[in-house]
Amino acid sequence: MDVSISLLHSLNKIQQETVSIAQGHCLVLAGAGSGKTRVLTHRVAWLVKNQNTSPFNLLVVTFTNKAAGEMQKRIESLLDQSTKSLWIGTFHRLAHRFLRIHYQEARLPKEFQILDSEDQFRLIRQILKNHNLTDETKWSPRKVQWFINHNKDKGEYPQHILDDGNPDTQKMVQIYLDYQRYCERNGLVDFAELLLRSYKLWQYYPDLLTHYQTRFTHILVDEFQDTNAIQYEWLRLLIGQQGTLFAVGDDDQAIYGWRGARVENIQQLTHDFPSIRTIRLEQNYRSTSTILAAANAVISCNKARLGKNLWTEDEKGIPIQIYKGSNEQEEANFCLTQILSWKKQKGSYGDIALLYRTNAQSRIFEDLLFQHKIPYRIYGGLRFFERLEIKDTLAYLRFLIQRENDSAFGRIINMPPRGIGAQTLSQIRGYAQNQAISLWQATIKLLEQKSFTPRSNHALNNFCQFIQDIETIFQSSSLAQLTEYILEKSGLVTHYEKDKSERGQARLDNLKELIQAIAQFQPEDSNSERLSSFLAYTTLGEEDPKQTQQTNTYVQLMTLHAAKGLEFPLVFIVGMEESLFPNAQSFSNSSKLEEERRLCYVGMTRARSQLYLTYVNCRRLYGSESYPKPSRFISEIPDQLTQGLGMHQATNTIQISPSTYSKEESPKSLQFRKGQRVHHPKFGEGVLLAIIGEGETAEVEVKFYSFGIKQLALIYAKLRSI
């Protein structure tokens, strides 16, 4: 078979056109499930086999090492030859490769080391101490870390940052300068520096830049919508006047603006490369036409997009199922019922993904799946009880009931930081080992012997007093109250408040969710037994190591961000409520709101055959109760594509007719009020929370003692006051 035919025969018409495009820059707008990886790998093979381009002259940029590995295997399979001379990898890996080769020009030692995020954080904290900036409420190491990385992502070293006259900014720049000098002296390069250093290398050495511009005649980039400022400039400089760019991306799936990605880079291409040709891949090979029509309807509400419309030759499929529950427990129970039904109909747990906007939402689903012995995995993240902030808090609780727990002691003794350094800890550990006693006992004895420095002695005395205080609280308070006390008085809340990033806020949200989980835990005979049972539950909830190897046998739980690039036959997107999804921070910023809508689009297009969108009337999250409105994204889906379930179905199907009640029974004549105790024939007694509307269409929200919160059409509710 002819080489060109063999490479193109498995592609559709537009894919064939894209793969075999003549010389020139090309932007491929590849919709979800349209085969972008297939097109990119076939393009590489086409250049090698049909246009006699050597792999030596190709540079392929991906966004994950996993994607690079999978892509390289596909290319080797298509070419039936080794591709060792092909440069393929992430921006950071490729930049690292450049710097390793040209370390002398880059003014780096031959064996320079990469500084990871946590090492960078510790170094910045030490520099802040050197500046006597120890008040982390004002000078948060995380904030300084963000400042340094953000400026490097913009291509700016300390000397490039404009003086705005703000003393705090001037101090930040000085810290950045000291940090950079330290890294230079010690041969350290952080992640952001990899890109910036290689970019500056080409600027300082034009001959070196010319060498690589001549070598890499074709530069192919995946997920172009996720590039940030320095990555875009890095590519633009390398392409120069002779190189050819083949960029694959989807502006409708640009969901990483919060970490510096610039969806505007796709639009910028037409300005920097006026001759670039744009091709749209719109045929989807993943989802039913109903799912695609719904996703298209949602994303069409965004204004800042290049525009495309996904379609498929596959069947129409069933409508989008929209479920409204009374509360998050009812929402979780509904999802559980559908999961069990899917399994009963010969489906696999591995077919199912449950997506949510924030990690804190996972806890109630984890609980329910674990109770019903349904295998599950947190994809792209940790189980709720494995997260750093949760383990820190649980360590206090473990130590409370077991003073000999050296692991818990080691975790909490200086967390949050309280001035107990490595030398003091080493002293405690050495004494404990020599005396064959616990770290706690060693601490008490060394304090009695006045063996510590005054500073360490003061810090350790305060720590011991705190442990005694929480033991006293433990005897007279609930576990939830005790946990709140620990979080506040230990300084853990204050510690995590210093991190102003999305991660810091997520950790605070998770701590509130932990308190709620403890409050809902079934009580035992005593506080001590209840705490022991709860801690055992958090441990026994660990996944079976054998189960983790069977990747097709468990339900996947993940954030919507983590779901990008994946697909499942059955998908639930839960918590479709205003302020949760879209999140409240996006309401006053149109670009952030559009990114939230793109995130919804990504979530919807993960589903192949069935998609459930769920929301609730009352949600308890982060320790507080709210009565949210349904997400605007639900209302953006045409009614003919959806089917209502639960309370959503009831709301859509109630037909009020004056002939269904007598004048005496009219809701207008019933004198209900908020806070009133009422009785329902089925649900029993409860408290009326709210009256929505008036007259024939009035609805009421009632919190029943045995059935939770229900929303009822007042005309049919048969409520009576008690």
XYZ file of C-alpha atoms in Angstrom:
722
model
C 0.000 0.000 0.000
C 1.216 3.497 -0.829
C 2.772 5.274 2.182
C 0.397 8.245 1.992
C -2.648 6.001 1.683
C -1.622 3.790 4.595
C -1.206 6.811 6.871
C -4.484 8.444 5.895
C -6.888 5.549 5.403
C -7.981 5.427 9.069
C -8.734 9.171 9.191
C -11.847 11.110 8.247
C -11.740 13.686 5.454
C -10.903 16.745 7.576
C -8.307 14.771 9.565
C -6.680 13.684 6.299
C -6.571 17.287 5.119
C -5.004 18.370 8.397
C -2.356 15.638 8.481
C -1.320 16.177 4.855
C -1.423 19.986 4.840
C 1.290 21.620 2.741
C 4.108 23.681 4.209
C 3.029 26.593 6.386
C 1.826 27.332 9.879
C -1.349 25.573 10.998
C -3.677 25.981 13.974
C -5.848 22.932 14.560
C -8.895 23.714 16.710
C -9.580 20.192 17.897
C -12.875 19.740 19.724
C -13.322 17.261 22.561
C -13.173 13.665 21.327
C -12.259 14.693 17.778
C -9.031 12.684 17.600
C -6.421 15.403 18.179
C -3.727 12.978 19.374
C -4.294 10.804 16.312
C -3.942 13.847 14.055
C -0.773 15.092 15.756
C 0.981 11.702 15.709
C -0.050 11.059 12.118
C 1.254 14.515 11.177
C 4.674 13.579 12.569
C 4.614 10.304 10.625
C 3.475 12.128 7.462
C 6.357 14.595 7.683
C 8.872 11.773 8.053
C 7.456 9.325 5.505
C 5.857 11.565 2.915
C 7.909 14.760 3.081
C 11.241 13.081 3.916
C 11.710 15.120 7.087
C 14.195 13.625 9.501
C 12.972 13.069 13.088
C 16.119 15.032 13.967
C 14.390 18.144 12.582
C 11.170 17.753 14.619
C 10.323 19.156 18.045
C 7.092 17.914 19.671
C 5.838 19.686 22.803
C 3.305 18.085 25.153
C 1.962 19.084 28.562
C 2.556 15.901 30.538
C 5.304 13.300 30.550
C 2.649 10.603 30.255
C 1.275 12.170 27.074
C 4.791 12.429 25.662
C 5.461 8.747 26.341
C 2.193 7.588 24.789
C 2.680 9.843 21.767
C 6.190 8.569 21.152
C 4.971 4.968 21.193
C 2.266 5.791 18.660
C 4.733 7.550 16.382
C 7.182 4.633 16.500
C 4.342 2.275 15.662
C 3.312 4.374 12.658
C 6.879 4.722 11.420
C 7.956 1.218 12.348
C 11.310 2.613 13.401
C 13.054 4.111 16.420
C 12.497 7.806 17.141
C 15.423 8.381 19.502
C 16.517 11.456 17.577
C 13.039 12.990 17.929
C 12.829 15.616 20.643
C 9.480 15.124 22.368
C 8.458 16.158 25.866
C 7.024 18.844 28.102
C 8.230 22.440 28.008
C 10.190 21.913 31.212
C 11.787 18.658 30.076
C 12.848 20.124 26.730
C 14.194 23.294 28.371
C 16.116 21.139 30.832
C 17.605 19.220 27.904
C 18.776 22.474 26.288
C 20.369 23.653 29.517
C 22.151 20.345 30.114
C 23.764 20.606 26.687
C 24.626 24.306 26.985
C 25.242 24.619 30.718
C 28.385 26.715 30.186
C 26.639 29.323 28.047
C 23.794 29.337 30.583
C 26.344 30.052 33.371
C 25.411 26.887 35.225
C 27.542 24.129 36.749
C 27.517 20.927 34.737
C 25.561 19.054 37.402
C 23.095 21.805 38.282
C 20.107 20.651 40.339
C 16.401 21.329 39.904
C 14.693 22.884 42.909
C 11.232 21.393 43.458
C 8.287 23.347 44.816
C 8.661 22.339 48.461
C 12.427 22.943 48.507
C 11.770 26.321 46.931
C 9.246 27.089 49.660
C 11.693 26.193 52.453
C 14.427 28.294 50.874
C 12.128 31.314 50.603
C 11.089 30.902 54.228
C 14.743 30.963 55.279
C 15.419 34.100 53.228
C 12.444 35.792 54.876
C 13.954 34.942 58.265
C 17.248 36.457 57.129
C 15.316 39.670 56.434
C 13.657 39.435 59.876
C 10.301 39.050 58.137
C 8.971 36.392 60.475
C 5.356 37.564 60.593
C 3.901 35.093 58.095
C 0.502 36.745 58.241
C 2.076 39.590 56.251
C 5.054 37.870 54.658
C 3.719 34.494 53.650
C 6.378 32.270 52.015
C 3.671 30.963 49.655
C 2.834 34.493 48.575
C 6.500 35.274 47.935
C 6.851 31.982 46.076
C 3.927 32.932 43.854
C 5.462 36.382 43.247
C 8.766 34.890 42.102
C 7.239 32.204 39.889
C 4.641 34.566 38.441
C 7.316 37.031 37.363
C 9.473 34.282 35.902
C 6.458 33.041 33.946
C 6.187 36.572 32.553
C 9.878 36.495 31.647
C 11.015 38.946 34.325
C 14.034 38.708 36.632
C 14.226 41.048 39.681
C 15.993 43.792 37.752
C 13.191 43.824 35.154
C 10.360 44.532 37.606
C 9.272 48.147 37.517
C 9.422 50.103 40.776
C 5.827 51.099 41.545
C 6.788 53.021 44.664
C 5.178 50.442 46.945
C 7.543 49.501 49.827
C 6.107 45.970 49.985
C 6.771 45.431 46.277
C 10.300 46.771 46.719
C 10.870 44.319 49.547
C 9.463 41.476 47.452
C 11.876 42.348 44.653
C 14.772 42.345 47.139
C 13.769 38.913 48.423
C 13.490 37.705 44.817
C 16.989 39.062 44.168
C 18.451 37.323 47.254
C 16.664 34.112 46.260
C 18.078 34.294 42.735
C 21.604 34.978 44.021
C 21.396 31.990 46.352
C 20.292 29.739 43.474
C 23.122 31.056 41.291
C 25.744 30.386 44.003
C 24.473 26.883 44.636
C 23.717 25.779 41.088
C 19.961 25.524 41.610
C 17.265 25.992 38.992
C 13.559 26.021 39.840
C 10.828 24.924 37.419
C 10.010 28.411 36.158
C 13.713 29.136 35.722
C 14.112 26.237 33.293
C 11.980 28.022 30.715
C 13.255 31.499 31.444
C 16.936 30.509 31.493
C 16.747 28.675 28.163
C 14.790 31.592 26.653
C 17.419 34.094 27.824
C 20.139 31.760 26.581
C 18.889 32.144 23.018
C 18.642 35.914 23.405
C 22.217 36.189 24.674
C 23.647 33.794 22.066
C 22.109 34.522 18.629
C 24.316 31.927 16.946
C 22.979 29.260 19.282
C 19.422 30.329 18.545
C 20.116 30.213 14.808
C 21.488 26.688 15.181
C 18.266 25.417 16.764
C 16.012 27.419 14.465
C 17.779 25.748 11.538
C 17.587 22.333 13.121
C 13.932 22.320 14.222
C 12.182 23.054 10.962
C 8.886 21.704 12.308
C 7.572 22.446 15.814
C 4.384 20.664 16.845
C 2.584 21.663 20.036
C -0.254 19.872 21.832
C -2.773 21.589 24.164
C -1.739 25.013 22.889
C -4.525 26.734 24.846
C -2.673 25.872 28.070
C 0.520 27.791 27.268
C 1.544 30.683 29.513
C 3.421 33.864 28.610
C 6.999 32.542 28.762
C 6.074 29.308 26.975
C 4.515 31.265 24.125
C 7.556 33.535 23.781
C 9.858 30.498 24.032
C 8.063 28.931 21.061
C 7.851 32.149 19.042
C 11.574 32.781 19.397
C 12.487 29.218 18.442
C 10.218 29.178 15.385
C 11.740 32.390 14.067
C 11.356 33.158 10.348
C 12.118 29.688 9.010
C 10.349 27.216 11.288
C 6.852 25.832 10.790
C 4.339 25.695 13.644
C 1.665 23.020 13.894
C -0.399 23.938 16.979
C -3.213 21.748 18.249
C -5.591 23.113 20.862
C -9.119 23.953 21.876
C -9.971 27.359 23.278
C -13.214 25.856 24.608
C -11.158 23.598 26.898
C -8.917 26.317 28.345
C -9.448 25.770 32.082
C -6.086 26.639 33.665
C -6.136 30.429 33.717
C -5.763 30.337 37.504
C -2.257 28.922 37.110
C -1.060 31.293 34.398
C -2.301 29.703 31.164
C -3.418 32.270 28.579
C -6.240 31.253 26.272
C -5.483 34.516 24.441
C -2.338 32.889 23.050
C -4.446 31.106 20.434
C -5.811 34.422 19.159
C -2.293 35.897 19.296
C -1.117 33.318 16.762
C -2.985 35.009 13.918
C -1.216 38.274 14.759
C 2.301 36.865 15.086
C 1.891 34.418 12.179
C -0.466 36.155 9.705
C -0.247 33.322 7.182
C -1.376 30.662 9.666
C -4.208 28.431 8.484
C -6.964 27.426 10.916
C -8.628 24.010 10.617
C -11.493 22.878 12.842
C -11.903 19.255 13.908
C -15.576 19.101 14.854
C -16.570 15.461 14.377
C -16.719 13.813 17.792
C -16.085 10.090 18.248
C -16.934 9.929 21.915
C -20.373 11.195 22.916
C -23.978 10.845 21.788
C -25.486 13.646 19.723
C -27.663 14.676 22.672
C -24.648 15.175 24.935
C -22.847 17.120 22.224
C -25.860 19.333 21.519
C -26.142 20.143 25.225
C -22.412 20.906 25.525
C -22.543 23.077 22.392
C -25.470 25.024 23.831
C -23.612 25.741 27.058
C -20.305 26.787 25.510
C -22.038 28.966 22.914
C -22.880 31.376 25.740
C -19.184 32.332 25.897
C -18.326 35.362 23.795
C -14.516 35.165 23.698
C -14.085 32.060 21.539
C -13.015 31.203 18.031
C -16.089 29.061 17.583
C -16.846 25.515 16.449
C -19.738 23.080 16.708
C -19.202 19.452 17.656
C -21.244 16.785 15.870
C -21.308 13.022 15.620
C -22.636 10.264 13.391
C -23.468 8.234 16.492
C -26.965 7.724 17.876
C -29.010 10.424 19.564
C -28.877 8.708 22.946
C -30.930 9.363 26.044
C -31.621 12.888 27.360
C -29.357 14.617 29.870
C -30.681 13.537 33.273
C -31.090 16.484 35.651
C -31.704 15.614 39.283
C -32.659 17.917 42.128
C -32.399 16.628 45.674
C -33.331 18.050 49.040
C -29.748 18.039 50.325
C -26.295 16.621 49.639
C -27.126 13.332 51.374
C -30.086 12.798 49.067
C -27.887 13.757 46.102
C -25.289 11.169 47.117
C -27.947 8.494 47.655
C -29.352 9.181 44.195
C -25.913 8.774 42.597
C -25.410 5.556 44.566
C -28.722 4.183 43.266
C -27.751 4.929 39.663
C -24.314 3.375 40.153
C -25.845 0.172 41.547
C -28.368 0.112 38.704
C -25.576 0.458 36.135
C -23.673 -2.435 37.729
C -26.824 -4.568 37.864
C -27.291 -4.056 34.132
C -23.890 -5.680 33.497
C -21.946 -2.419 33.519
C -18.588 -1.984 35.222
C -17.716 0.310 38.113
C -14.798 1.405 35.962
C -17.268 2.906 33.468
C -18.313 5.559 35.973
C -16.901 8.971 36.868
C -18.252 11.289 39.537
C -17.063 14.868 38.970
C -17.189 17.832 41.363
C -15.900 21.409 41.451
C -14.054 21.246 44.792
C -12.270 18.430 46.592
C -14.314 18.981 49.756
C -17.386 17.618 47.948
C -15.878 14.147 47.689
C -16.167 13.215 51.361
C -19.875 12.347 51.451
C -19.538 10.215 48.298
C -16.477 8.467 49.684
C -18.401 7.653 52.865
C -21.369 6.227 50.987
C -19.337 4.171 48.521
C -17.200 2.781 51.325
C -20.250 1.851 53.413
C -21.744 -0.057 50.479
C -18.429 -1.742 49.659
C -18.261 -0.157 46.205
C -14.628 0.177 45.084
C -13.594 3.715 44.236
C -10.499 5.793 43.587
C -9.732 9.482 43.909
C -8.206 10.316 40.526
C -5.549 12.997 40.363
C -5.648 13.614 44.089
C -5.682 12.085 47.534
C -8.509 10.510 49.460
C -10.109 13.028 51.783
C -8.440 11.594 54.899
C -5.036 11.409 53.184
C -4.792 15.114 52.476
C -2.062 17.053 54.236
C -4.265 19.361 56.294
C -6.553 16.506 57.311
C -3.644 14.292 58.398
C -2.203 17.175 60.428
C -5.477 17.535 62.316
C -6.016 13.803 62.757
C -2.490 13.543 64.204
C -3.575 15.795 67.107
C -6.589 13.563 67.708
C -4.481 10.395 67.565
C -1.953 11.815 69.978
C -4.729 12.804 72.343
C -5.715 9.190 72.920
C -2.239 7.675 72.531
C 0.719 9.583 73.986
C 3.104 6.846 72.832
C 2.294 7.534 69.195
C 5.683 8.884 68.095
C 4.502 9.315 64.514
C 1.692 11.644 65.595
C 4.052 13.487 67.941
C 6.568 14.035 65.164
C 3.858 15.441 62.913
C 2.369 17.907 65.396
C 5.326 19.032 67.500
C 6.177 21.830 65.069
C 3.048 21.936 62.938
C 2.178 24.710 62.612
C 5.700 26.094 63.148
C 6.143 27.075 66.793
C 9.900 27.590 67.045
C 10.942 24.002 67.768
C 13.867 23.394 65.434
C 15.610 20.336 64.038
C 18.338 20.436 66.710
C 15.785 20.302 69.530
C 13.918 17.451 67.867
C 17.166 15.574 67.393
C 17.901 16.041 71.097
C 14.479 14.627 72.026
C 14.839 11.669 69.670
C 18.312 10.825 70.957
C 17.177 10.881 74.597
C 14.073 8.809 73.819
C 16.167 6.202 72.047
C 18.734 5.987 74.861
C 16.050 5.712 77.550
C 13.729 3.475 75.465
C 10.786 5.799 76.067
C 8.343 7.674 73.847
C 9.089 11.092 72.403
C 6.422 12.608 74.646
C 7.986 11.092 77.781
C 11.421 12.215 76.641
C 10.140 15.772 76.184
C 8.644 15.865 79.695
C 11.838 14.528 81.307
C 14.121 16.898 79.402
C 11.924 19.836 80.388
C 12.181 18.768 84.025
C 15.962 18.615 83.640
C 16.007 22.092 82.013
C 18.009 20.658 79.121
C 16.760 22.978 76.391
C 17.670 26.481 75.321
C 15.342 29.178 76.725
C 13.593 29.560 73.372
C 13.007 25.813 72.909
C 12.050 25.461 76.558
C 9.359 28.146 76.166
C 7.983 26.636 72.950
C 7.867 23.090 74.350
C 6.207 24.212 77.585
C 3.512 25.940 75.539
C 3.041 22.802 73.457
C 2.686 20.583 76.528
C 0.223 23.015 78.090
C -1.815 22.964 74.871
C -1.992 19.169 74.972
C -3.264 19.365 78.580
C -5.830 21.976 77.542
C -7.285 19.866 74.765
C -7.416 16.883 77.100
C -9.587 18.969 79.448
C -11.789 20.107 76.552
C -12.046 16.477 75.457
C -13.841 15.531 78.676
C -16.638 18.086 78.340
C -17.141 18.805 74.625
C -18.297 17.021 71.514
C -15.670 15.757 69.082
C -16.645 18.425 66.571
C -16.184 21.156 69.205
C -12.878 19.612 70.241
C -11.645 19.588 66.632
C -12.661 23.216 66.152
C -10.749 24.092 69.318
C -7.628 22.274 68.098
C -7.733 23.942 64.696
C -8.081 27.425 66.172
C -5.835 27.230 69.245
C -3.052 25.211 67.604
C -2.760 27.834 64.870
C -3.475 25.406 62.022
C -6.253 27.599 60.612
C -4.050 30.697 60.773
C -1.225 28.725 59.159
C -3.305 27.688 56.149
C -4.895 31.133 55.868
C -1.469 32.477 54.932
C -1.625 30.614 51.631
C -3.789 32.919 49.505
C -3.788 30.592 46.508
C -6.667 28.322 45.465
C -4.841 25.449 47.167
C -4.782 27.321 50.472
C -8.504 28.042 50.289
C -9.187 24.408 49.391
C -7.325 23.299 52.518
C -9.401 25.587 54.726
C -12.564 24.255 53.082
C -11.422 20.687 53.739
C -10.853 21.443 57.425
C -14.442 22.694 57.707
C -15.621 19.576 55.934
C -13.655 17.438 58.436
C -15.536 19.040 61.331
C -18.805 18.212 59.611
C -17.705 14.608 59.021
C -16.877 14.219 62.712
C -20.174 15.798 63.746
C -22.115 13.323 61.603
C -20.200 10.272 62.845
C -22.407 7.858 64.810
C -21.832 8.263 68.581
C -20.468 5.553 70.862
C -20.851 5.156 74.604
C -18.177 7.730 75.379
C -16.135 10.423 73.670
C -13.031 8.257 73.859
C -14.720 5.296 72.176
C -16.278 7.566 69.582
C -12.917 9.136 68.736
C -11.244 5.717 68.533
C -13.963 4.498 66.192
C -13.678 7.577 64.002
C -9.907 7.304 63.719
C -10.231 3.598 62.888
C -12.766 4.512 60.210
C -10.385 7.005 58.595
C -7.726 4.287 58.459
C -9.894 1.362 57.360
C -11.249 3.477 54.544
C -7.905 3.082 52.740
C -8.038 1.470 49.311
C -7.009 -2.151 48.997
C -3.576 -2.219 47.299
C -4.774 -5.075 45.101
C -7.779 -3.018 44.080
C -5.633 -0.105 42.902
C -4.006 -2.388 40.347
C -7.369 -3.237 38.793
C -7.961 0.106 37.138
C -11.230 -0.950 35.478
C -13.007 -2.100 38.608
C -13.692 1.027 40.614
C -15.682 4.231 40.397
C -13.541 7.284 39.639
C -13.991 10.372 41.829
C -12.276 13.531 40.658
C -12.455 17.282 40.260
C -13.610 18.648 36.931
C -10.086 19.930 36.313
C -8.627 16.452 36.798
C -11.131 14.965 34.328
C -9.703 16.785 31.311
C -8.519 14.302 28.690
C -10.499 11.386 30.113
C -13.780 9.773 29.035
C -16.359 7.471 30.618
C -19.622 5.846 29.537
C -21.444 7.221 32.603
C -20.662 10.627 34.129
C -22.156 12.481 37.092
C -21.464 16.188 37.564
C -22.647 16.946 41.085
C -23.143 20.249 42.895
C -24.452 22.156 39.861
C -25.320 25.218 41.912
C -24.609 28.933 41.757
C -21.614 29.902 43.961
C -20.357 26.321 43.852
C -20.277 25.782 40.084
C -19.789 28.387 38.793
C -17.894 29.432 41.894
C -18.739 32.719 43.565
C -15.338 34.268 42.743
C -16.246 34.261 39.051
C -19.410 36.358 39.370
C -17.667 39.717 39.137
C -15.185 38.729 36.432
C -16.419 37.843 32.958
C -13.212 36.028 31.950
C -13.332 33.847 35.068
C -17.006 33.088 34.468
C -16.216 32.047 30.912
C -13.496 29.754 32.237
C -16.023 28.191 34.612
C -18.323 27.616 31.622
C -15.446 26.009 29.722
C -14.915 23.776 32.723
C -18.563 22.729 32.521
C -18.117 22.029 28.816
C -15.087 19.854 29.583
C -17.049 17.928 32.213
C -20.042 17.336 29.952
C -17.898 16.094 27.066
C -16.278 13.448 29.264
C -19.517 11.417 28.976
C -19.937 8.897 26.186
C -23.491 7.625 26.660
C -25.082 8.928 29.879
C -24.738 12.236 31.681
C -26.310 13.206 35.013
C -26.276 16.774 36.335
C -27.320 17.083 39.980
C -28.038 19.927 42.369
C -29.766 20.321 45.715
C -32.167 22.641 47.433
C -30.129 22.866 50.637
C -26.406 22.156 50.906
C -24.250 21.914 53.991
C -20.640 22.467 52.987
C -17.626 24.028 54.688
C -19.531 23.922 57.961
C -22.456 26.121 56.918
C -25.885 25.626 55.363
C -27.016 27.367 52.177
C -30.033 27.341 49.864
C -28.441 27.749 46.443
C -30.011 28.399 43.074
C -29.476 25.855 40.298
C -26.383 26.538 38.209
C -26.942 28.842 35.249
C -25.262 26.175 33.135
C -28.307 23.935 33.570
C -30.641 26.621 32.253
C -28.394 27.040 29.198
C -29.237 23.503 28.030
C -32.354 23.363 25.789
C -35.301 21.680 27.544
C -35.797 19.169 24.737
C -32.369 17.683 25.541
C -33.074 17.070 29.227
C -35.195 14.933 31.510
C -36.006 15.978 35.068
C -35.607 13.613 38.009
C -36.389 13.896 41.693
C -37.582 17.312 42.821
C -36.494 18.754 39.470
C -39.020 16.488 37.783
C -41.728 17.455 40.266
C -41.060 21.147 39.758
C -41.307 20.762 36.002
C -44.468 18.639 35.954
C -46.763 20.125 38.610
C -49.902 21.494 36.979
C -51.988 23.725 39.242
C -55.675 24.024 38.416
C -58.212 26.038 40.437
C -60.657 23.123 40.163
C -58.386 20.857 42.223
C -59.248 22.539 45.506
C -62.154 24.350 47.036
C -62.008 28.001 47.949
C -61.728 27.122 51.610
C -58.630 24.983 50.934
C -56.863 27.579 48.785
C -53.210 28.111 49.770
C -53.936 31.831 49.967
C -56.125 31.207 52.977
C -53.546 29.085 54.822
C -51.596 31.108 57.365
C -48.220 29.332 57.343
C -45.121 31.159 58.461
C -41.384 30.525 58.529
C -40.259 28.586 61.612
C -43.697 27.044 62.208
C -43.971 23.386 63.224
C -46.010 21.390 60.719
C -47.152 17.819 60.087
C -47.182 15.888 56.793
C -49.133 12.613 56.279
C -46.031 10.806 54.961
C -43.006 12.638 56.349
C -44.333 13.389 59.819
C -43.356 16.438 61.843
C -40.970 19.160 60.768
C -40.168 22.853 60.714
C -41.156 25.148 57.847
C -37.970 26.788 56.531
C -39.316 28.930 53.703
C -42.351 29.788 51.591
C -41.539 30.288 47.918
C -44.016 32.173 45.760
C -47.657 32.739 46.581
C -51.120 31.702 45.575
C -51.618 28.596 43.446
C -47.906 28.160 42.642
C -46.604 28.515 46.195
C -44.022 25.988 47.371
C -42.671 25.319 50.841
C -39.373 24.004 52.178
C -39.763 21.885 55.273
C -37.057 20.234 57.352
C -38.640 17.001 58.561
C -37.186 15.397 61.658
C -36.966 11.955 60.062
C -36.662 12.666 56.330
C -34.549 15.801 56.041
C -35.413 18.802 53.873
C -38.174 18.522 51.275
C -39.576 21.073 48.831
C -43.327 20.627 48.297
C -46.062 22.229 46.259
C -48.187 23.776 48.981
C -51.448 22.989 47.220
C -50.716 19.248 47.362
C -48.665 19.041 50.546
C -51.609 18.482 52.964
C -49.631 20.200 55.691
C -51.238 21.123 58.983
C -49.845 23.318 61.707
C -49.097 21.830 65.136
